[in-house]
Coordinates of N, CA and C and ligand atoms in Angstrom, one line a residue:
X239 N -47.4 -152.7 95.4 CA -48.8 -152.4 95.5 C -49.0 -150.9 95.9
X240 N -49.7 -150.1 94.8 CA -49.6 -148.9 95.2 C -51.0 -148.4 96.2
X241 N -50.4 -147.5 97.0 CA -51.8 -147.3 98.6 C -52.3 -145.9 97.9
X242 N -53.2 -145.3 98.2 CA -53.6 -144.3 98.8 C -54.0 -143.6 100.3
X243 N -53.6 -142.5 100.4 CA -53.5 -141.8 101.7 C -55.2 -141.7 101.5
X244 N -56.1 -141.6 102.9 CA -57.4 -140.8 102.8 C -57.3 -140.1 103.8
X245 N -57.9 -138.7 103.5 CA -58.2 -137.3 104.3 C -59.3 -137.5 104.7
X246 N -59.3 -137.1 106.2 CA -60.3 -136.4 105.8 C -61.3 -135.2 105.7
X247 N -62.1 -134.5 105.6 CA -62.8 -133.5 105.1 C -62.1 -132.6 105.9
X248 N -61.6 -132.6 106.7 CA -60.8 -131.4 107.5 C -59.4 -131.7 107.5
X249 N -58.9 -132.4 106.4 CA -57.4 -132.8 106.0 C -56.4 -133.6 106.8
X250 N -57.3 -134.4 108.1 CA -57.0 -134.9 109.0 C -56.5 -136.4 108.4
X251 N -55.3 -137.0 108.0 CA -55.0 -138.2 107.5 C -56.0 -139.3 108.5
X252 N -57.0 -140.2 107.5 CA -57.8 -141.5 108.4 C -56.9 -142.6 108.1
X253 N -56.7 -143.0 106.8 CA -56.5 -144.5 106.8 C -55.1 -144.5 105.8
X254 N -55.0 -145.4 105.1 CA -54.6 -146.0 103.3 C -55.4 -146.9 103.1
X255 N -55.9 -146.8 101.7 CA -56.8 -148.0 100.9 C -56.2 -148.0 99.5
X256 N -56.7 -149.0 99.1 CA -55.8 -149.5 98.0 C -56.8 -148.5 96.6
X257 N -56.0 -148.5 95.7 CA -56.4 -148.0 94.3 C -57.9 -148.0 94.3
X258 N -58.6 -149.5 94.0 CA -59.5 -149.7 93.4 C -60.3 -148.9 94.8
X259 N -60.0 -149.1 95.6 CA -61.2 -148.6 96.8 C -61.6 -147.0 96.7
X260 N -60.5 -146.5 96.6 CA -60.2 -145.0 95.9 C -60.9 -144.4 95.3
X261 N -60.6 -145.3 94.5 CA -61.4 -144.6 92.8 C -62.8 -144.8 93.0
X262 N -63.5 -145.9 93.9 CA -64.6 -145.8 93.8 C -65.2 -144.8 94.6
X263 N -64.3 -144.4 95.5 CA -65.5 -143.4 96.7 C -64.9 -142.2 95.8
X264 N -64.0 -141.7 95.0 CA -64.3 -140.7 94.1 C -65.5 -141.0 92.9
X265 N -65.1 -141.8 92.4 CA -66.1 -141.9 91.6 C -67.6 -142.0 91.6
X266 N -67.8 -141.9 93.1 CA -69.2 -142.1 93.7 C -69.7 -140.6 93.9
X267 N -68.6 -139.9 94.3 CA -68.5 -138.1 94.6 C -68.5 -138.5 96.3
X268 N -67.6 -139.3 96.7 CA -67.8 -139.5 98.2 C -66.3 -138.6 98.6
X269 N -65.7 -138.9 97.7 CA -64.3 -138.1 98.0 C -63.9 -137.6 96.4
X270 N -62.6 -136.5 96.8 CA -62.1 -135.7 95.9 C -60.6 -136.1 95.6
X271 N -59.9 -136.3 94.4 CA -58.5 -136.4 95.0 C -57.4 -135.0 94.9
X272 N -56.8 -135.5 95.6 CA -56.1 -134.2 96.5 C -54.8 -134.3 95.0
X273 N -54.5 -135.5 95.1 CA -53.3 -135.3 94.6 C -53.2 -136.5 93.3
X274 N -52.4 -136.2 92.2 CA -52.6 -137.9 91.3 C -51.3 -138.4 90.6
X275 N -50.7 -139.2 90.5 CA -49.9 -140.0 90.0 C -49.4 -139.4 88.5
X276 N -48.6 -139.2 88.0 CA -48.5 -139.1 86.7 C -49.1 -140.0 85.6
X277 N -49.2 -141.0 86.2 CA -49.7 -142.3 85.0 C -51.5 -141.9 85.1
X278 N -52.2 -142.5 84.4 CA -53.6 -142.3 84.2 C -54.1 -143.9 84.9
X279 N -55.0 -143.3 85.4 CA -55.9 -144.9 85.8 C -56.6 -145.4 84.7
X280 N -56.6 -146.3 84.0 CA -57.6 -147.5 82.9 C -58.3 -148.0 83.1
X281 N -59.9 -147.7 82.8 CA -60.8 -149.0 83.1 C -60.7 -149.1 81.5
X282 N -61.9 -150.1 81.4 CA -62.0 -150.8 80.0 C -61.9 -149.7 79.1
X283 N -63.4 -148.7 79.3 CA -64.1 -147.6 78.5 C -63.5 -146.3 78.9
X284 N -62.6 -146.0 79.9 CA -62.1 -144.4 80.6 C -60.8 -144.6 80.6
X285 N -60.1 -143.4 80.9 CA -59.4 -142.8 81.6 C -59.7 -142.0 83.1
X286 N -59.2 -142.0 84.0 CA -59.1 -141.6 85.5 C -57.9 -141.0 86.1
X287 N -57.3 -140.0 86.6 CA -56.6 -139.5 87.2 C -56.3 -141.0 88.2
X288 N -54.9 -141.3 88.5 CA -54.5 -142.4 89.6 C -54.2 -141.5 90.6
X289 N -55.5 -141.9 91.7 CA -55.6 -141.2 93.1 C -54.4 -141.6 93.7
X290 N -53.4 -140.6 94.4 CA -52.1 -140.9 95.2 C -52.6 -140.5 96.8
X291 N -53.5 -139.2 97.2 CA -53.9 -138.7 98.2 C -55.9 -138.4 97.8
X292 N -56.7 -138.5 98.8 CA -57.9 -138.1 98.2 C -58.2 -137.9 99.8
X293 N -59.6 -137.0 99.3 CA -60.0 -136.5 100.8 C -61.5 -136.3 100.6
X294 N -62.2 -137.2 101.9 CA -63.7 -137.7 101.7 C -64.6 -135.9 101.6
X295 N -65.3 -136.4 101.1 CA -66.3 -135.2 101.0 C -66.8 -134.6 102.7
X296 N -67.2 -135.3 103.2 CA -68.1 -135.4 104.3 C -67.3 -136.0 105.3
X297 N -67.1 -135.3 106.7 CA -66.4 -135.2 107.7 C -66.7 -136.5 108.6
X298 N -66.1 -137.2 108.4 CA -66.0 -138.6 109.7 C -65.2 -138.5 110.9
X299 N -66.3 -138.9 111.6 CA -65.9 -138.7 112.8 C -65.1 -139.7 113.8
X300 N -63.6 -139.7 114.3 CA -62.9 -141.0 114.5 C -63.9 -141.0 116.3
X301 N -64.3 -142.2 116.0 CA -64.6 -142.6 117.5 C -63.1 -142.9 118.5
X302 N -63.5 -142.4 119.6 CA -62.0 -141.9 120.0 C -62.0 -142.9 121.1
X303 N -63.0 -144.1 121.4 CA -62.8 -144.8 122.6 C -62.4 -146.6 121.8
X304 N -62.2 -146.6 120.3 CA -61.1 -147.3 119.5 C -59.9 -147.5 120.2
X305 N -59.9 -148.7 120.2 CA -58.1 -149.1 120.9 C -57.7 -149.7 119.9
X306 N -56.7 -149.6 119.8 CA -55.7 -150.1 118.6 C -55.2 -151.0 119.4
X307 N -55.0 -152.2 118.6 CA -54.4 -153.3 119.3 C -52.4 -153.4 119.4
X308 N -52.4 -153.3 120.6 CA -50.6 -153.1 121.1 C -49.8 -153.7 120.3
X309 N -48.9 -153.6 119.5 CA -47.7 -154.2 119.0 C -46.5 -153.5 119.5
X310 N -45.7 -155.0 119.7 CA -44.6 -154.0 120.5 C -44.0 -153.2 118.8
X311 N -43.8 -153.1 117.3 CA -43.6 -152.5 116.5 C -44.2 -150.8 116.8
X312 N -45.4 -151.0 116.9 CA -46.4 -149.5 117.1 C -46.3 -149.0 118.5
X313 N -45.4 -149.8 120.0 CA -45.6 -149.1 120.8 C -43.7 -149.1 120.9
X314 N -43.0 -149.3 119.9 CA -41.6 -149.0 120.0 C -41.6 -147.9 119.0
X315 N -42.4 -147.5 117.8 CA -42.1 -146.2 117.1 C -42.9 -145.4 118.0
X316 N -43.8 -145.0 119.2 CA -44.8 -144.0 119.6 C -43.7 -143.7 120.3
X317 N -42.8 -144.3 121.0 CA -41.8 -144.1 122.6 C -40.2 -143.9 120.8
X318 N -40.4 -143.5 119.7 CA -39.5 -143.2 118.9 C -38.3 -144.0 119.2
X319 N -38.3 -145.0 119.3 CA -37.6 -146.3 119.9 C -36.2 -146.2 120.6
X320 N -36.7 -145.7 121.8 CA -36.2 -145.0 123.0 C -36.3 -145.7 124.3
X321 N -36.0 -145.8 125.2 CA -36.2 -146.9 126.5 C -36.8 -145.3 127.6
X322 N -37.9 -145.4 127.7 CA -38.5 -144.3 128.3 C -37.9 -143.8 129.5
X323 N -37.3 -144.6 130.1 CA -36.6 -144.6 131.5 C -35.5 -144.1 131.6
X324 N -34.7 -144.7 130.7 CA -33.3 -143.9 130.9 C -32.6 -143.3 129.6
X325 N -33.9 -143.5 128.3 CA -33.4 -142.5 127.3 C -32.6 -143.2 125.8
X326 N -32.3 -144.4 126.3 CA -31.1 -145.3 125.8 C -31.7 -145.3 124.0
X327 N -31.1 -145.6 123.0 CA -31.7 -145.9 121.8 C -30.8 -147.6 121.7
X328 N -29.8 -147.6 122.2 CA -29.0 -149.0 121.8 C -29.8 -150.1 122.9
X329 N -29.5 -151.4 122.4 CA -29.7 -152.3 122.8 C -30.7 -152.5 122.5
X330 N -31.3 -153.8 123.5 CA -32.8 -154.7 123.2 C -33.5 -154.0 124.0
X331 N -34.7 -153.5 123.0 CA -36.2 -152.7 123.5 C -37.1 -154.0 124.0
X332 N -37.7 -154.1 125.0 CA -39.0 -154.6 125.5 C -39.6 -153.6 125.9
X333 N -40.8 -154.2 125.9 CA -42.3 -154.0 126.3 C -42.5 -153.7 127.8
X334 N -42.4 -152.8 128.5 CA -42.6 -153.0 130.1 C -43.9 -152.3 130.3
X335 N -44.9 -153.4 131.2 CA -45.5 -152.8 132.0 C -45.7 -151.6 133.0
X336 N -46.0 -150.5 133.4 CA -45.8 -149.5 134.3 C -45.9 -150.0 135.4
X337 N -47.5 -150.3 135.9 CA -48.0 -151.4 136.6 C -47.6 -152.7 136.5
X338 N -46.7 -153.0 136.8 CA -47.0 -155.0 136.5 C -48.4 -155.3 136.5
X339 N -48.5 -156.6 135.8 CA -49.0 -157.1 135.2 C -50.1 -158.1 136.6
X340 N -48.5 -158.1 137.6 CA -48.8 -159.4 138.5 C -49.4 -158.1 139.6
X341 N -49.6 -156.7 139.4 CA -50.3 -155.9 140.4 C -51.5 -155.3 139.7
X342 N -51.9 -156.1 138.9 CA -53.3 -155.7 138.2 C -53.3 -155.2 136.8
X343 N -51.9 -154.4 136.9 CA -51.8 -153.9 135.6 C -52.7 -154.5 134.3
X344 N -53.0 -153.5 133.5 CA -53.7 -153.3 132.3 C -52.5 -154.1 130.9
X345 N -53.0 -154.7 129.7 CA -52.3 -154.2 128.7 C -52.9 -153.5 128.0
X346 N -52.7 -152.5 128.6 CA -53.5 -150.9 127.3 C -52.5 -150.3 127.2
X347 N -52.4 -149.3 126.5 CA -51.8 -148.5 125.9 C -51.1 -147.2 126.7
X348 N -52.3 -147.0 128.0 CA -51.6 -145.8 128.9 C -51.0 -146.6 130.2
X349 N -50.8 -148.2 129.7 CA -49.8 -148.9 130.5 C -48.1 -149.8 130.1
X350 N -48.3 -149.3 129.2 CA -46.9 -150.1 128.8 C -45.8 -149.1 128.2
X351 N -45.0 -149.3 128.0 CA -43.7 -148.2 127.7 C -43.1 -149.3 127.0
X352 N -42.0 -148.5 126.2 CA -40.7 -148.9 125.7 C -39.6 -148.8 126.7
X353 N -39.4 -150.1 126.7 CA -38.0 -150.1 128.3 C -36.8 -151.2 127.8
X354 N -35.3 -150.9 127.8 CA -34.4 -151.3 127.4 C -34.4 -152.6 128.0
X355 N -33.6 -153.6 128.1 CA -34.0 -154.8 128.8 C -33.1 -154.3 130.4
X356 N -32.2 -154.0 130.5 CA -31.8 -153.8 131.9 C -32.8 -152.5 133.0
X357 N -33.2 -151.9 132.1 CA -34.3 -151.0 132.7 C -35.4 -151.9 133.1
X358 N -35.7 -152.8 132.4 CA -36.8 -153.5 132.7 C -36.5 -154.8 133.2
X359 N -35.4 -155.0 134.0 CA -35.1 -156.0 134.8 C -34.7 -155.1 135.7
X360 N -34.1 -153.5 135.9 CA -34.1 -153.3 137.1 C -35.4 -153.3 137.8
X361 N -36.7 -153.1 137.3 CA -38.2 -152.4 137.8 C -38.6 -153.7 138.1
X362 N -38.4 -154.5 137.4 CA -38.6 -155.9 137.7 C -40.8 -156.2 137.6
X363 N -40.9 -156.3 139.2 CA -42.1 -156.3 139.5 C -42.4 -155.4 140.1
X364 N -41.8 -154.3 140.2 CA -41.7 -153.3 141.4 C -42.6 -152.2 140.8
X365 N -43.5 -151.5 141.4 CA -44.1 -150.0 141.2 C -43.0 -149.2 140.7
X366 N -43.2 -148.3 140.3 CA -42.6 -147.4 139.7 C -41.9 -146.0 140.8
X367 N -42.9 -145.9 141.5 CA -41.9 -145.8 143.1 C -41.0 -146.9 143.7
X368 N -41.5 -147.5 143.5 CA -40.5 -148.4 144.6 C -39.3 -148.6 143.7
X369 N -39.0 -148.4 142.2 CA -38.4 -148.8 141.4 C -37.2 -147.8 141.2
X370 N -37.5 -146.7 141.6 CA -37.2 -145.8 141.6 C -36.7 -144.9 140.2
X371 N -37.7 -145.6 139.3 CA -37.3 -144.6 138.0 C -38.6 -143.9 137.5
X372 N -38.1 -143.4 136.5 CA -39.0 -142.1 136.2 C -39.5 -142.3 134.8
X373 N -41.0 -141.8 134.8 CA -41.4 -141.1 133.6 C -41.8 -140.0 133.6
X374 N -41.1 -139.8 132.2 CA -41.0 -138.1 131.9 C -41.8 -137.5 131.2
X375 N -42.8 -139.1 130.9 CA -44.5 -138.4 130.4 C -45.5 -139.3 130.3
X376 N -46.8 -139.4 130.5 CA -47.9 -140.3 130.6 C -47.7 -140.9 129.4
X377 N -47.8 -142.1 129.4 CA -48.2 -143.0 128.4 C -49.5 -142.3 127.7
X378 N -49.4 -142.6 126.2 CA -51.4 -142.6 125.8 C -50.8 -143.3 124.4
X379 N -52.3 -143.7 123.7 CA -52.3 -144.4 122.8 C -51.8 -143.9 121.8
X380 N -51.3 -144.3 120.6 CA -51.1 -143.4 119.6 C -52.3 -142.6 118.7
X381 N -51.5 -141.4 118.0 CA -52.5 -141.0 117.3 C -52.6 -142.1 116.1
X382 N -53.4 -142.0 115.3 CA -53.4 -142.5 113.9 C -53.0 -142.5 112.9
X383 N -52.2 -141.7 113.0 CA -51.2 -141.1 111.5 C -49.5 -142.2 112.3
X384 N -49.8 -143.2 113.3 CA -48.5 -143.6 113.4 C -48.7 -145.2 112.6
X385 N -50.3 -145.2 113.2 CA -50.6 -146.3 112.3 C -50.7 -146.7 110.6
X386 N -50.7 -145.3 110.3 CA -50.8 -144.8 109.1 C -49.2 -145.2 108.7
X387 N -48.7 -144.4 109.2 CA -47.1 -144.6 108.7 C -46.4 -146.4 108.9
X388 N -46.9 -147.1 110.0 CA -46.5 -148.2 109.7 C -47.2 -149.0 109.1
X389 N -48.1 -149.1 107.9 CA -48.5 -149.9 107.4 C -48.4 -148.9 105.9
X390 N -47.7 -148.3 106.0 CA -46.9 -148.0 104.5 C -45.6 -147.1 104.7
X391 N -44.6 -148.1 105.2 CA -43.8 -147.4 105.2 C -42.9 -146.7 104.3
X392 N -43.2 -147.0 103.0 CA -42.7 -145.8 102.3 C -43.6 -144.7 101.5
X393 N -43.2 -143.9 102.1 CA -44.2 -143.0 101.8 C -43.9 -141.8 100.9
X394 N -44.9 -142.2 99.8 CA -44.3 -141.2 98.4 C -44.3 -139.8 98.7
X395 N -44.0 -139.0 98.3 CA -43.3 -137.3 98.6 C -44.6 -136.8 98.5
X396 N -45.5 -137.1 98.0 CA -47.1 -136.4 97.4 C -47.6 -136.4 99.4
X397 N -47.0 -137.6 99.7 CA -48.2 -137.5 101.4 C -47.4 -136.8 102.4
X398 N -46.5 -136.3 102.0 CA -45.6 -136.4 103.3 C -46.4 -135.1 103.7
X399 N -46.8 -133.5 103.4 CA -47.4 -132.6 103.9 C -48.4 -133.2 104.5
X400 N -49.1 -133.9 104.4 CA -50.4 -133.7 105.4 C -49.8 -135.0 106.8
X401 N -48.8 -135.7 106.5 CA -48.5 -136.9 107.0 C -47.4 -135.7 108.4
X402 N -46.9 -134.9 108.0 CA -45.7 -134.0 108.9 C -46.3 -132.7 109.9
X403 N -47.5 -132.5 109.6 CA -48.5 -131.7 110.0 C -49.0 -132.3 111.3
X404 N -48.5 -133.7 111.4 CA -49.1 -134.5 112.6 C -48.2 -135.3 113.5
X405 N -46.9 -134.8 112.8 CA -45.7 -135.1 113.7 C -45.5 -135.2 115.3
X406 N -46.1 -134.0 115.3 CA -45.7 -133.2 116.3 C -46.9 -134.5 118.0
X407 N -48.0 -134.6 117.2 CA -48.9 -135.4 117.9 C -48.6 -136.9 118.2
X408 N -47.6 -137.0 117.6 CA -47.2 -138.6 118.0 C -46.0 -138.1 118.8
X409 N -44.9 -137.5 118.5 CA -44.2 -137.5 119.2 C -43.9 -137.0 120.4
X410 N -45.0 -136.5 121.2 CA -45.3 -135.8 122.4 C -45.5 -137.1 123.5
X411 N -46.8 -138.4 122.6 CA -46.9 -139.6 123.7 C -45.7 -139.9 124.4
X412 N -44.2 -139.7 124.6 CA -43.7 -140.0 125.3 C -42.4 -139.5 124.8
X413 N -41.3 -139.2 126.2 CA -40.1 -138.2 126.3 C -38.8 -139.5 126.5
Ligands
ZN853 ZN1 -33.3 -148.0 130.0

């Protein structure tokens, strides 16, 4: 099933939508496409360029108090599937609370980390002082281009410029 990337108006990657969705906010003049497939799109009576990238006309604005709902998949690629604590890439990643859970702790997003399983049985229930390990950076939510990337993970060569442009913003949420 082939996706489309959408831009937007300030080249900012928003979503993927499928073909048909595509074609119609171009074909409405809602968006332009950036980039197109070699093959042609077919309706009954036309020919159409097959949108690969398109970018909306008109600048939308991402409401920025949107929470994305936690998967430990999207909060093990933000922490680049790394155990935040002691750095480790091998073994079994869980989900650890900063705060426990059983001290009020939140499950949001500027509360949970990627933590190896022995990291996260040393912390146990314990504060993060008392635990005596370290973060090397604030938790925050991801940007959107991670959610972008995992719900098409292969991603044809046509997106990768506007998709690498925003590298840098995901990979800062955490050291
Ligand atoms: Zn660890």
């Amino acid at each position: 099933m082939q996706q489309v990337l959408v831009l937007n108006a300030s080249y900012e990657p928003l979503n993927v939508t499928s073909v048909r969705r595509a074609h119609v906010l171009v074909f409405k003049g809602k968006a332009e496409v950036i980039e197109e497939l070699d093959q042609p799109l077919h309706s009954a009576t036309d020919t159409y360029p097959w949108p690969h990238v398109i970018r909306l006309v008109a600048y939308v604005r991402m409401p920025r108090a949107v929470q994305r709902k936690i998967s430990r998949r999207a909060l093990f690629a933000r922490d680049s599937w790394r155990c935040v604590y002691c750095g480790t890439t091998s073994g079994r990643l869980t989900l650890d609370h900063v705060v426990p859970r059983s001290r009020g702790g939140d499950s949001v997003w500027e509360n949970v980390v990627t933590s190896c399983a022995p990291c996260n049985l040393r912390k146990g229930n314990r504060s993060l002082e008392e635990s005596g390990l370290e973060l090397h950076a604030r938790p925050k939510a991801p940007a959107p281009v991670l959610f972008i990337r995992l719900a098409a993970p292969r991603i044809p060569s046509g997106r990768r410029p506007y998709l690498h442009c925003l590298d840098d913003a995901t990979s800062t949420s955490t050291a």
